[in-house]
Amino acid sequence: MRLLPEPAGRIEGGRVEFEGQDLIELDESEMRELRGKEIAMIFQDPMTSLNPVLTIEEQMVETIKAHKKITGSDARARAIELLSMVGIPQPEQRLRNFPHQFSGGMRQRVMIAMALALEPKLLIADEPTTALDVTIQAQVLELLSRLAADHGTAVILITHDLGVVAGMTRRTNVMYAGFVVESATTAELFAQPSHPYTVGLLHSMPRLDAQPGEPLIPIEGTPPDLRFAPVGCPFAPRCAWRVESCWRGMPPLEPLQPTTEVHMTGSGATHRCACWNRPTAEEASAGRPLRAGFTAAPEPIGAGR
Amino acid sequence: MLRFIVRRVLGAIPILFGLSVILFMFLRLLPGDPAIAILGQHATPQLIAQIHETLGLDKPLYVQYLNYLGQLLQGNFGASIIDSRAVADTFAIRFPITVELTIGALIFAVGLGIPLGRLAARHPNGWIDGLVTVVSLFGISIPIFVLGYTLAFIFAVELHLLPYPGPIDPRLSVDPVTHFPIIDAVLSGNPGAVVDAFAHLILPAIALGSIPLAIVTRITRASVIDVSNEDYVRTARAKGLTRKRVDDRHIMRNAWLPVTTVIGLQVGSLLGGAVLTETVFGWPGVGSWVVTSIQNHDYIVVQSLILIFATIFLTVNLIVDIGYAFLNPRIRYS
Ligand code: SF4
């Protein structure tokens, strides 16, 4: 979305394609037209994402008017329609309220209504429910998936909650330290987790179907400092499977099975993984390496981390 | 909201009362006898005693104070010892001049300070920001009388660009109706007089406004940078609003809150600064009146003026608080 201010937020390289157009190449005004209209975004914390001194009406109407030639009363009618669509009671009155008069869940509904105001093709939801109560989380997620389906809006859901991933998504990219380390349809990812980080995530989360007494296996260590580019695999310092080459080179994101054609998207997306030493299926379900005598390769001296 | 206002007004009363006591005591401790100031070299013990009696200075201090307070409560601020004119009357003539000067300084400070602050905030730590910082530090650290005389010397004496001193050229003999120099000039129907009155205002307004300008600039800069990092500003940009709209509506509406408070507080220091500025620029306002009254030991005038200034200061703060509540819906609705 190119929202982060420079110089802190910088695009290092690569392409960001949206409908065949590389977003990096757009100038600021073209990008602005895309924001909100084609690509909308909702954020993590609904308590701080709405402007406290403007009414909901002002904030919704300005969104609509930023992209559409429309009279104030039409925009207002649309805002009312949107609010009732996301399940806010008495939308006419609520429109005149300020954000602090709404609960967290309600504010996130307002955010969703605002994001969907122009029926965008893509909605990026950045941890949309992390700040909410568990029961509200479920309602908001249900609403989000239903509305996205109704409007034909694709959703990129950013979350650390694997339960949400399993329930809401069709395809998953597992990211670590800014890199996609595993990519697959969600069903396949859960059936056959192939990257040590994915395996670690699955084993550090309590599940209802776990065997009694089966321990949770936390991922040791802390995420790396993103300001420094890693040498080798970014997950290496925390990985139980690492081999010597992990310290030296970044593993490429490659299909699990050798194939001629790689599908990036859709229900038939190719399962890909970036790892030099992939856990086997047994190891994945055990959550640790099972090979006899295997120990994680020690950090080479002078690697400069 | 109404309760908020009432509570704040009631809270001001003990402050004013305490202040009147302190002032009364303090001024009696100043060196110099007013009777001598009035009589000059002709003072004889008999004459001095006579004056003390007419002024009530021979009575015990608490009686003097109670008399004074009784008069105050009837809205009578007393009369000058020197020219026996009622303080309230002279005040009515002089205060508009001070108000005009203060408003001029405020317009200068706010009108320039907010754009400068926003400009500096646009690229924090860039060269514009650095320049603005240097200028505002200069504005804060330079004393009013140094800046005042320097401005007067350069623009009036050397370059003859602007008139000096006074609020208006006396040769224009504008009728004092409202005692606001500019309004009177407008009422006189003489366009030349209006231009002249404005021209007279420029230099003193700059001298008086330099400190508030610096402060308003700094606060605006800090406040805008602060608000720019808020999540809701990111939301506003993610909605595809234009930069101008994000700046004007989403950032400034919030950034205004601390800026208003500071502007309000500046009104108080402007009234204080007016004492110096009026003296430097020869404006017959309340500020220069305070100075001459102190020199004349005209303590009735001094204590009344300080009390009036304090009341104005408290009133302005009250208005600022209410204005703040009005700008900030989180307070308005609680
Ligand atoms: S095995 Fe090596 S490449 Fe794979 S995740 Fe671990 S450290 Fe990275």
XYZ file of C-alpha atoms in Angstrom, chain A residues 28 32 51 53-68 72 75, chain B residues 118 122 227-228 232-254:
48
model
C 1.826 8.860 -5.685
C -3.734 7.258 -3.990
C -9.900 9.628 14.033
C -12.282 14.132 16.592
C -14.307 13.307 13.492
C -17.708 11.662 13.496
C -18.185 8.291 11.873
C -20.244 10.074 9.243
C -17.436 12.461 8.343
C -14.969 9.612 8.106
C -17.182 7.410 5.986
C -18.499 10.106 3.694
C -15.030 11.449 2.962
C -13.898 7.967 1.960
C -16.714 7.633 -0.520
C -16.288 11.155 -1.821
C -12.562 10.717 -2.279
C -13.229 8.283 -5.089
C -16.695 9.012 -6.390
C -23.325 14.517 0.267
C -22.817 9.431 0.274
C 3.557 22.627 9.839
C 6.647 18.049 7.052
C -0.378 13.183 15.289
C 1.169 12.155 11.957
C -5.851 6.958 12.233
C -3.667 9.037 9.973
C -2.454 5.831 8.367
C -6.114 4.806 8.028
C -6.907 8.121 6.375
C -4.125 7.594 3.859
C -5.161 3.987 3.300
C -8.611 5.270 2.356
C -7.037 7.095 -0.549
C -7.586 10.638 0.706
C -5.430 13.325 -0.829
C -2.439 14.491 1.116
C -4.001 17.900 1.620
C -7.132 16.421 3.077
C -5.187 14.137 5.391
C -3.114 17.097 6.562
C -5.935 19.576 6.999
C -8.584 17.367 8.464
C -7.047 14.364 10.075
C -3.799 15.819 11.301
C -4.615 19.468 11.984
C -7.940 18.846 13.708
C -6.091 16.837 16.310
